[in-house]
Coordinates of C-alpha atoms and ligand atoms in Angstrom, one line a residue:
Chain A
M1 CA 63.6 89.2 118.5
R2 CA 63.1 86.8 121.4
A3 CA 66.0 84.3 122.1
L4 CA 65.4 81.0 120.3
D5 CA 66.3 77.4 120.8
Y6 CA 66.9 75.4 117.7
L7 CA 66.2 71.8 117.2
R8 CA 66.8 69.6 114.1
P9 CA 64.6 66.5 114.8
E10 CA 65.6 63.0 113.4
S11 CA 62.1 62.1 112.2
P12 CA 58.7 63.5 111.6
A13 CA 57.5 61.8 114.8
A14 CA 60.3 63.4 116.8
A15 CA 59.3 66.8 115.3
V16 CA 55.7 66.3 116.5
A17 CA 56.9 65.2 119.9
A18 CA 59.0 68.4 120.2
L19 CA 56.0 70.6 119.5
V20 CA 53.9 68.6 122.0
S21 CA 56.5 69.1 124.7
N22 CA 56.9 72.8 124.1
P23 CA 53.8 74.9 123.4
N24 CA 55.9 77.9 122.4
A25 CA 57.8 76.0 119.6
K26 CA 57.1 76.4 115.9
Y27 CA 58.1 74.3 112.9
L28 CA 60.6 75.9 110.5
G29 CA 60.3 75.1 106.8
G30 CA 62.0 77.2 104.2
G31 CA 61.7 80.1 106.6
T32 CA 60.6 82.6 104.0
N33 CA 57.5 83.6 105.9
L34 CA 58.5 82.7 109.5
V35 CA 61.9 84.4 109.5
D36 CA 60.3 87.5 108.2
H37 CA 57.7 87.4 111.0
L38 CA 60.3 86.8 113.6
K39 CA 62.1 90.0 112.4
L40 CA 58.8 91.9 112.3
G41 CA 58.1 90.8 115.9
I42 CA 54.7 89.5 115.1
V43 CA 55.3 85.9 116.3
S44 CA 57.6 85.1 119.1
P45 CA 58.3 81.3 119.5
D46 CA 61.1 80.4 121.9
E47 CA 62.1 77.3 119.9
L48 CA 62.3 76.5 116.2
V49 CA 61.9 72.9 115.2
D50 CA 63.6 72.7 111.8
I51 CA 61.8 70.2 109.7
S52 CA 63.4 71.3 106.4
R53 CA 65.9 68.4 106.4
L54 CA 63.4 65.6 107.1
P55 CA 63.1 63.3 104.0
L56 CA 59.7 64.7 103.0
D57 CA 60.9 65.8 99.6
D58 CA 59.6 63.2 97.1
I59 CA 57.1 63.6 94.3
Q60 CA 55.5 60.2 93.6
E61 CA 52.5 58.8 91.7
Y62 CA 50.3 56.6 93.8
D63 CA 47.3 54.4 93.1
D64 CA 45.4 53.1 96.1
G65 CA 41.7 52.5 96.9
G66 CA 40.7 56.1 96.3
G67 CA 42.1 56.2 92.8
P68 CA 45.4 57.4 91.3
G69 CA 47.1 60.7 92.1
L70 CA 50.3 62.5 92.8
R71 CA 51.8 62.6 96.3
V72 CA 54.0 65.6 97.1
G73 CA 56.2 65.7 100.1
A74 CA 55.8 68.7 102.5
N75 CA 59.4 69.8 101.9
V76 CA 59.3 69.8 98.0
R77 CA 60.4 73.3 97.0
N78 CA 57.9 75.5 95.1
S79 CA 60.2 75.7 92.1
D80 CA 60.7 71.9 91.9
L81 CA 57.0 71.3 92.1
A82 CA 56.2 73.8 89.4
A83 CA 58.9 72.2 87.1
H84 CA 57.9 68.6 87.7
P85 CA 56.8 67.0 84.4
V86 CA 53.7 65.4 85.8
V87 CA 52.6 68.6 87.3
R88 CA 53.1 70.5 84.1
S89 CA 51.2 68.0 82.0
S90 CA 48.4 66.8 84.4
F91 CA 48.0 69.8 86.7
P92 CA 48.9 72.9 84.7
L93 CA 47.0 75.1 87.2
V94 CA 49.3 74.0 90.0
A95 CA 52.4 74.9 88.0
R96 CA 50.9 78.2 86.9
A97 CA 49.8 79.1 90.4
L98 CA 53.3 78.4 91.8
L99 CA 55.0 80.3 89.0
S100 CA 52.9 83.3 89.6
G101 CA 54.0 83.6 93.2
A102 CA 56.9 85.4 94.8
S103 CA 60.3 85.3 92.9
G104 CA 62.7 82.6 91.5
Q105 CA 64.8 82.9 94.6
I106 CA 61.9 82.6 97.1
R107 CA 60.4 79.6 95.1
N108 CA 63.7 77.8 95.5
Q109 CA 63.5 78.2 99.3
A110 CA 59.8 77.9 100.0
T111 CA 58.3 74.5 100.8
T112 CA 54.9 73.0 99.8
A113 CA 53.7 72.9 103.4
G114 CA 55.1 76.3 104.3
N115 CA 53.4 77.8 101.3
L116 CA 50.0 76.5 102.4
L117 CA 50.5 77.8 105.9
Q118 CA 51.9 81.2 105.1
R119 CA 50.0 84.0 106.9
T120 CA 48.0 86.9 105.5
R121 CA 49.7 89.9 104.0
C122 CA 47.2 92.3 105.6
V123 CA 49.4 95.3 106.2
Y124 CA 48.1 95.8 109.8
F125 CA 48.8 92.1 110.7
Q126 CA 52.4 92.7 109.6
D127 CA 52.7 96.0 111.6
A128 CA 53.1 95.1 115.3
T129 CA 52.2 98.7 116.3
T130 CA 48.5 98.5 115.1
P131 CA 45.5 96.7 116.6
C132 CA 44.8 93.4 114.9
N133 CA 42.6 90.6 116.1
K134 CA 44.6 88.0 114.2
R135 CA 47.8 89.0 115.9
V136 CA 46.4 90.0 119.3
P137 CA 42.9 88.6 119.9
G138 CA 40.5 91.3 121.1
S139 CA 42.7 94.2 120.1
G140 CA 40.4 95.2 117.2
C141 CA 40.7 95.2 113.4
S142 CA 42.6 98.1 111.8
A143 CA 41.7 97.1 108.3
R144 CA 37.9 97.4 108.7
E145 CA 38.1 101.2 109.0
G146 CA 41.6 101.6 107.5
Y147 CA 43.2 100.9 104.2
G148 CA 40.6 98.6 102.6
R149 CA 41.8 97.9 99.1
Y150 CA 43.0 94.3 99.9
N151 CA 40.0 93.4 102.1
A152 CA 38.0 90.2 101.6
I153 CA 34.6 90.4 99.8
L154 CA 33.4 86.9 100.8
G155 CA 33.0 85.2 104.2
A156 CA 34.6 88.0 106.3
S157 CA 33.6 88.7 109.8
D158 CA 33.4 91.8 112.1
A159 CA 36.6 90.6 113.7
C160 CA 38.7 90.2 110.5
V161 CA 38.5 91.0 106.8
A162 CA 41.9 89.6 105.7
T163 CA 42.5 87.4 102.7
H164 CA 44.6 84.3 102.4
P165 CA 47.8 85.0 100.3
S166 CA 48.8 81.5 98.9
D167 CA 48.4 81.0 95.2
L168 CA 49.1 77.2 95.5
A169 CA 46.3 76.8 98.0
V170 CA 43.8 78.2 95.5
A171 CA 44.9 75.8 92.8
L172 CA 44.8 72.8 95.2
A173 CA 41.3 73.8 96.4
A174 CA 40.0 73.5 92.9
L175 CA 41.4 70.0 92.5
D176 CA 40.0 68.4 95.7
A177 CA 43.5 67.8 97.0
T178 CA 44.1 66.2 100.4
V179 CA 46.6 67.2 103.1
V180 CA 48.4 64.4 104.9
L181 CA 49.1 65.2 108.6
L182 CA 51.0 63.6 111.4
G183 CA 49.9 64.4 115.0
P184 CA 50.5 63.0 118.5
D185 CA 47.8 60.4 117.7
G186 CA 49.2 59.3 114.4
E187 CA 48.4 60.2 110.8
R188 CA 45.2 61.7 109.4
R189 CA 44.0 63.0 106.0
L190 CA 42.2 66.3 105.6
P191 CA 40.5 67.6 102.5
L192 CA 42.4 70.8 101.5
A193 CA 39.1 72.6 101.4
E194 CA 38.9 72.1 105.2
L195 CA 42.4 73.1 106.0
H196 CA 41.8 76.9 106.0
R197 CA 38.9 78.5 107.8
L198 CA 36.8 81.6 107.7
P199 CA 37.7 84.1 110.5
G200 CA 34.4 84.2 112.5
D201 CA 35.2 85.2 116.0
L202 CA 38.6 83.5 116.0
P203 CA 40.6 85.2 113.3
N204 CA 43.8 84.2 115.2
L205 CA 43.3 80.7 113.8
D206 CA 44.1 80.5 110.1
T207 CA 43.5 76.8 109.9
T208 CA 41.8 73.8 111.5
L209 CA 45.2 72.1 112.3
G210 CA 46.0 71.0 115.8
R211 CA 49.0 73.1 117.0
S212 CA 51.5 70.2 116.9
E213 CA 50.2 68.7 113.7
L214 CA 52.9 68.4 111.0
I215 CA 52.0 68.5 107.3
T216 CA 53.9 65.6 105.8
G217 CA 52.6 65.9 102.3
I218 CA 49.7 66.6 100.0
E219 CA 47.8 64.3 97.6
I220 CA 46.4 65.5 94.3
P221 CA 44.0 63.1 92.5
F222 CA 44.4 62.7 88.7
S223 CA 41.2 63.7 86.9
P224 CA 40.2 64.5 83.3
V225 CA 39.2 68.0 84.5
A226 CA 42.6 68.8 85.9
A227 CA 44.3 68.4 82.5
L228 CA 42.5 71.4 81.0
S229 CA 43.2 73.9 83.7
T230 CA 44.9 77.2 84.4
Y231 CA 45.5 79.9 87.0
R232 CA 45.0 83.6 86.3
K233 CA 46.3 86.1 88.8
V234 CA 45.5 89.9 88.6
R235 CA 47.9 92.1 90.5
D236 CA 49.2 95.7 90.7
R237 CA 52.3 94.9 88.7
A238 CA 53.1 92.1 86.2
S239 CA 55.4 90.1 88.5
Y240 CA 56.6 89.6 92.1
A241 CA 53.3 90.8 93.7
F242 CA 50.5 89.1 95.6
A243 CA 47.1 88.7 94.0
L244 CA 44.3 91.3 94.1
V245 CA 42.1 88.5 92.9
S246 CA 43.0 85.2 91.3
V247 CA 41.1 82.4 89.5
A248 CA 42.0 78.7 89.4
A249 CA 39.8 77.0 86.8
A250 CA 39.5 73.6 85.3
V251 CA 37.0 72.3 82.8
H252 CA 36.1 69.0 81.2
L253 CA 34.0 69.5 78.1
E254 CA 31.9 66.9 76.2
H255 CA 30.4 67.8 72.9
G256 CA 30.9 71.5 73.8
A257 CA 29.0 71.2 77.1
V258 CA 30.5 71.3 80.5
R259 CA 30.7 67.9 82.0
D260 CA 32.8 68.9 85.0
V261 CA 34.1 72.3 86.1
R262 CA 36.2 73.6 89.0
I263 CA 36.5 77.2 90.0
A264 CA 38.4 78.5 93.0
W265 CA 39.2 82.1 93.9
G266 CA 42.1 83.8 95.7
G267 CA 42.3 87.3 97.1
V268 CA 38.6 87.4 98.0
A269 CA 38.4 85.5 101.4
H270 CA 40.2 84.3 104.5
K271 CA 40.5 80.9 102.7
P272 CA 40.7 79.8 99.1
W273 CA 37.2 80.2 97.9
R274 CA 35.7 77.3 96.0
A275 CA 32.9 78.7 93.9
E276 CA 30.7 75.6 94.1
R277 CA 27.4 77.4 93.3
A278 CA 28.9 78.7 90.1
E279 CA 30.2 75.2 89.3
R280 CA 26.8 73.7 89.8
A281 CA 25.2 76.3 87.6
L282 CA 27.6 75.6 84.7
V283 CA 27.3 71.8 84.5
G284 CA 25.6 70.8 81.2
Q285 CA 25.9 74.4 79.8
Q286 CA 27.9 75.8 76.9
L287 CA 30.7 78.1 77.9
E288 CA 29.3 81.4 76.7
P289 CA 30.1 84.8 78.3
D290 CA 26.6 85.4 79.6
V291 CA 26.2 81.9 80.9
I292 CA 29.4 82.1 82.9
G293 CA 28.7 85.6 84.1
A294 CA 25.3 84.6 85.4
A295 CA 26.8 81.6 87.2
V296 CA 29.5 83.7 88.8
E297 CA 27.0 86.3 89.9
E298 CA 25.1 83.6 91.8
E299 CA 28.2 82.8 93.6
L300 CA 28.8 86.5 94.4
E301 CA 25.3 87.0 95.7
N302 CA 26.5 87.4 99.3
A303 CA 29.6 89.4 98.4
A304 CA 30.1 92.4 100.7
S305 CA 32.5 95.2 100.0
G306 CA 33.2 98.8 100.8
D307 CA 34.4 101.7 98.5
E308 CA 37.9 100.6 98.4
N309 CA 37.5 96.9 97.6
A310 CA 34.3 97.0 95.5
Y311 CA 36.4 96.6 92.4
K312 CA 37.2 93.0 93.5
V313 CA 33.6 91.9 92.8
T314 CA 33.7 93.0 89.2
L315 CA 37.3 91.9 88.8
V316 CA 36.8 88.4 90.0
R317 CA 33.6 88.1 87.9
N318 CA 35.3 89.2 84.7
T319 CA 38.5 87.3 85.3
T320 CA 36.5 84.1 85.8
V321 CA 34.6 84.6 82.6
H322 CA 37.8 85.3 80.6
T323 CA 39.6 82.4 82.1
L324 CA 36.9 79.9 81.3
L325 CA 36.5 81.1 77.8
Q326 CA 40.3 80.8 77.3
L327 CA 40.2 77.3 78.6
A328 CA 37.4 76.4 76.2
E329 CA 39.7 77.5 73.4
G330 CA 42.4 75.2 74.8
H331 CA 44.7 77.7 76.4
R332 CA 46.0 76.4 79.6
Chain B
M1 CA 71.1 79.6 121.9
D2 CA 74.5 79.4 120.2
S3 CA 75.4 76.7 117.6
Q4 CA 78.7 75.8 115.9
I5 CA 78.2 75.8 112.1
T6 CA 80.5 75.4 109.1
L7 CA 79.9 77.1 105.8
S8 CA 81.8 76.7 102.6
V9 CA 82.1 80.3 101.3
N10 CA 83.4 80.5 97.8
G11 CA 85.3 77.2 98.3
T12 CA 86.8 78.0 101.7
S13 CA 85.5 76.3 104.7
R14 CA 84.6 78.7 107.5
S15 CA 83.5 77.7 111.0
L16 CA 81.8 80.0 113.4
T17 CA 79.4 80.1 116.4
V18 CA 76.0 81.7 115.7
D19 CA 73.0 82.7 117.7
S20 CA 69.9 80.9 116.4
R21 CA 68.4 84.3 115.4
T22 CA 71.3 85.2 113.0
T23 CA 70.4 85.2 109.4
L24 CA 72.8 83.8 106.8
L25 CA 73.1 87.3 105.4
D26 CA 74.3 88.8 108.8
A27 CA 76.6 85.8 109.4
L28 CA 78.2 86.4 106.0
R29 CA 78.5 90.2 106.3
E30 CA 79.0 90.9 110.0
R31 CA 80.8 87.7 111.1
L32 CA 82.8 86.6 108.1
G33 CA 83.3 90.0 106.4
V34 CA 81.8 88.7 103.1
T35 CA 80.4 92.2 102.3
E36 CA 79.7 91.7 98.6
V37 CA 76.4 90.2 99.7
K38 CA 74.2 93.2 100.1
K39 CA 71.4 94.0 102.5
G40 CA 68.6 96.0 100.9
C41 CA 65.3 95.3 102.5
D42 CA 66.1 92.4 104.9
H43 CA 62.5 91.1 104.2
G44 CA 62.8 89.1 100.9
Q45 CA 61.5 92.0 98.8
C46 CA 64.5 93.2 96.8
G47 CA 66.9 90.4 95.9
S48 CA 70.1 92.3 96.7
C49 CA 71.1 89.5 99.1
T50 CA 70.9 86.8 96.5
V51 CA 73.6 84.1 96.7
L52 CA 73.9 80.6 95.3
L53 CA 73.3 78.0 98.0
D54 CA 74.3 74.5 96.8
G55 CA 74.1 75.9 93.3
R56 CA 70.6 77.5 93.5
R57 CA 69.8 81.1 93.9
E58 CA 68.3 82.0 97.2
L59 CA 67.8 85.0 99.5
A60 CA 70.3 85.1 102.4
C61 CA 68.1 87.5 104.4
L62 CA 65.3 84.9 104.8
A63 CA 67.6 82.0 105.7
L64 CA 68.7 81.4 109.3
A65 CA 72.5 80.6 109.4
V66 CA 72.0 77.7 111.9
A67 CA 69.5 76.0 109.5
R68 CA 72.0 76.2 106.7
D69 CA 74.9 74.6 108.5
G70 CA 77.1 72.8 105.9
V71 CA 75.8 74.7 102.9
E72 CA 78.0 75.7 100.0
V73 CA 77.7 79.5 99.5
V74 CA 78.9 81.1 96.3
T75 CA 78.7 84.9 96.2
A76 CA 79.2 87.3 93.2
D77 CA 82.9 87.5 94.1
G78 CA 83.3 83.8 94.1
L79 CA 82.1 83.4 90.5
A80 CA 85.3 84.6 88.9
H81 CA 87.9 81.9 88.1
D82 CA 90.7 82.8 85.7
G83 CA 89.1 86.0 84.7
L84 CA 85.5 87.2 85.1
H85 CA 82.5 84.9 84.9
A86 CA 80.5 85.4 81.6
V87 CA 77.7 87.0 83.5
Q88 CA 80.0 89.4 85.3
Q89 CA 81.6 90.4 81.9
A90 CA 78.2 90.9 80.4
F91 CA 77.2 93.3 83.1
L92 CA 80.4 95.3 82.4
D93 CA 79.8 95.2 78.6
H94 CA 76.3 96.5 78.9
D95 CA 76.4 98.8 81.9
G96 CA 74.1 96.6 83.8
Y97 CA 74.2 98.9 86.8
Q98 CA 74.6 102.5 88.0
C99 CA 75.5 102.6 91.7
G100 CA 76.2 98.9 91.8
Y101 CA 74.4 98.1 95.0
C102 CA 72.0 95.6 93.6
T103 CA 74.6 94.2 91.2
P104 CA 76.1 91.2 93.3
G105 CA 72.5 90.0 93.8
Q106 CA 71.6 90.5 90.1
V107 CA 74.7 88.6 89.0
C108 CA 74.1 85.7 91.3
S109 CA 70.4 85.7 90.4
A110 CA 71.2 85.6 86.7
V111 CA 73.7 82.7 87.1
G112 CA 71.1 80.7 89.1
M113 CA 68.3 81.6 86.6
L114 CA 70.3 80.5 83.6
E115 CA 70.8 77.1 85.3
E116 CA 67.1 76.9 85.8
V117 CA 66.5 77.6 82.1
K118 CA 69.0 74.8 81.3
D119 CA 67.1 72.5 83.5
G120 CA 63.9 73.3 81.5
H121 CA 62.1 75.1 84.3
P122 CA 59.1 77.0 83.0
S123 CA 58.2 80.5 84.2
H124 CA 55.0 82.6 84.6
V125 CA 55.2 83.9 81.0
T126 CA 56.0 80.5 79.4
T127 CA 53.1 79.9 77.0
D128 CA 53.5 76.1 76.6
L129 CA 54.4 74.5 80.0
E130 CA 55.6 71.4 78.3
A131 CA 57.8 72.9 75.5
D132 CA 61.5 73.8 75.7
V133 CA 62.1 77.2 77.2
E134 CA 63.0 80.0 74.7
L135 CA 64.7 82.8 76.5
T136 CA 62.9 85.8 75.2
D137 CA 63.1 89.4 76.7
D138 CA 59.9 88.7 78.5
E139 CA 61.2 85.5 79.9
V140 CA 64.3 87.3 81.2
R141 CA 62.3 90.1 82.7
E142 CA 59.9 87.7 84.5
R143 CA 62.7 85.4 85.7
M144 CA 64.7 88.4 87.0
S145 CA 61.7 90.1 88.6
G146 CA 62.9 89.2 92.1
N147 CA 65.9 91.6 91.8
L148 CA 65.0 95.3 92.1
C149 CA 67.3 98.0 90.9
R150 CA 66.7 101.4 92.4
C151 CA 68.9 103.0 89.7
G152 CA 66.6 101.5 87.1
A153 CA 69.4 99.9 85.1
Y154 CA 67.0 97.3 83.8
A155 CA 67.7 97.9 80.1
G156 CA 71.4 97.1 80.6
I157 CA 70.7 94.2 82.9
L158 CA 68.4 92.7 80.3
A159 CA 71.0 93.1 77.6
A160 CA 73.7 91.6 79.9
V161 CA 71.6 88.6 80.7
R162 CA 70.8 88.0 77.0
Q163 CA 74.5 88.2 76.1
A164 CA 75.4 85.8 78.9
A165 CA 72.7 83.4 77.9
G166 CA 74.1 83.2 74.4
A167 CA 77.6 82.6 75.7
Ligands
FAD1 C1 58.5 89.2 98.8 C2 57.6 88.0 98.9 C3 56.7 87.8 97.9 C4 55.8 86.7 97.9 N1 54.9 86.6 97.0 C5 54.0 85.5 97.0 C6 53.0 85.3 96.1 O1 52.8 86.1 95.2 N2 52.2 84.2 96.2 C7 52.3 83.3 97.2 O2 51.6 82.3 97.2 N3 53.3 83.5 98.1 C8 54.1 84.5 98.1 N4 55.1 84.7 99.0 C9 55.1 83.8 100.2 C10 55.9 82.5 100.0 O3 55.2 81.7 99.1 C11 55.9 81.9 101.4 O4 56.7 82.6 102.3 C12 56.4 80.5 101.4 O5 55.7 79.6 100.5 C13 56.4 79.9 102.7 O6 57.1 78.6 102.7 P1 58.3 78.3 103.7 O7 58.7 76.9 103.5 O8 59.4 79.3 103.5 O9 57.5 78.4 105.1 P2 58.1 78.9 106.5 O10 58.3 80.3 106.5 O11 59.1 78.0 107.0 O12 56.7 78.5 107.4 C14 55.5 79.2 107.2 C15 54.6 78.6 108.3 O13 54.3 77.2 108.1 C16 54.6 76.5 109.2 N5 55.1 75.2 108.6 C17 56.1 75.0 107.7 N6 56.2 73.7 107.3 C18 55.2 73.1 108.0 C19 54.8 71.7 108.1 N7 55.4 70.7 107.3 N8 53.8 71.3 108.9 C20 53.2 72.3 109.7 N9 53.6 73.6 109.7 C21 54.6 74.0 108.9 C22 55.6 77.3 109.9 O14 55.6 77.0 111.3 C23 55.1 78.7 109.7 O15 54.1 79.0 110.5 C24 56.0 85.8 99.0 C25 56.9 85.9 99.9 C26 57.8 87.0 99.9 C27 58.8 87.2 101.0
SF4_2 S1 41.8 92.2 108.7 FE1 42.4 90.6 110.1 S2 44.6 90.5 109.9 FE2 44.0 92.5 109.1 S3 44.0 94.0 110.8 FE3 41.9 93.1 110.7 S4 42.1 91.4 112.2 FE4 44.2 91.9 111.6
FES3 S1 67.9 92.0 101.5 FE1 67.2 90.0 101.1 S2 65.7 90.4 99.6 FE2 66.2 92.4 100.2
FES4 S1 72.6 99.7 90.2 FE1 71.9 101.0 91.8 S2 70.4 99.8 92.6 FE2 70.8 98.7 90.8

């Protein structure tokens, strides 16, 4: 591991200034992803700017011009967010997504911002001895011809077929959450759906953030659709494993017909995949297995897979059908 | 870069100088001789390095020591006061181990987990997110899933945690 300077800035603005003045510095949150990557030798900053003690750890309801919602500080721990009474009652899919991730210990350490910015679990990305365009641009993609079971089925590129690992990000994508950012030019707000990107020719970039931008919090709008929502994660073992595929779903029914529906998928793409075509096809419909299946198949029209990950197409289809039917019966 | 830090380890204040790269796990084991905290995987995947930090269970292998300056560390050894802690006793009563390597982490994890249950934290297997938690076998298994046991002493661990939860 490369020698590291360590800085504990006094304020969010001082943290941003530290990253502006040193292009090789990185923010340190709970450290559960970054410390692992330092040990694996797949990132090598020369300075850590420890933001974990900045007072960005509140969970508060707000009501401003854009309507009411819940504001969550960047440093709120995953376990505290999942246990928050308003999250449990108004955003059950967020609680469920968090609780399906990692372990009790890791959720006590991991922060909200760090969770969103955790990097792919592609086995080659994590192995510094193999070619990987995300780790070393231009070196090639070992996953394309290699172990392919975890590879993306939507929005992949020749350069990279990795998937995004965060469960929380999938839930927040379904809810039209917003990320609050502080950069050298001040604060800005970014729809969560625009935070992560597809790999294209630049798989080294996971997100659209500027390199010194600090996430200070996220905002989740209250909505009738969020209250009847859940998160279903399919994995190789029942606990303490990343998703093969996952489905975040929310539905608002009126007289048995869909008035509003949200569907986002994890484990299928380089970013949380909001299934907007499927959503549009379901509005006004009754939630029947065939109807949901047809809507999901529209969304999957451009899915591309090889022998090893073809199962994901069927799995995400069937998991979505099952999850929406369960929601229609009131199980969240 | 070196930094001077102070940790409270099982109630005793310990000051030391650490390189920024040193994990809390290595600081405890290699620098302070607190060897009951075990290194299994060193990557957050096994739970054997679990300790209580300011009362909450966390993994010492994924924490940098310098970032935890001032923290209160309680290890499995530090849980005993006037005799064994109820969780320690329960592991003895139910043979919640074979080789014992994962045990300090299991014990700390169980203590932290039971506090989370007291605070009403739901888990992945909790059916009703808004109801009180009922600590069933499935709840214990899910909540302890971050602690692996290569000897497969899970049946004894489950029984031990159930006993301690009732105590
Ligand atoms: C064994 C294991 C199993 C896991 N299983 C799951 C799982 O099933 N599902 C899941 O979703 N996750 C899982 N995780 C990942 C875990 O959720 C993440 O490691 C964690 O959420 C990262 O948060 P952190 O605060 O520790 O981030 P850090 O490691 O501190 O940081 C991660 C990245 O975010 C950047 N960063 C942190 N905070 C900010 C900020 N405020 N602004 C800008 N940049 C910032 C850092 O520079 C770094 O690049 C698992 C992890 C492990 C070790
Ligand atoms: S899929 Fe992406 S992360 Fe994995 S080896 Fe290829 S380029 Fe690297
Ligand atoms: S040594 Fe820390 S989790 Fe394995
Ligand atoms: S008792 Fe041997 S690893 Fe658990």
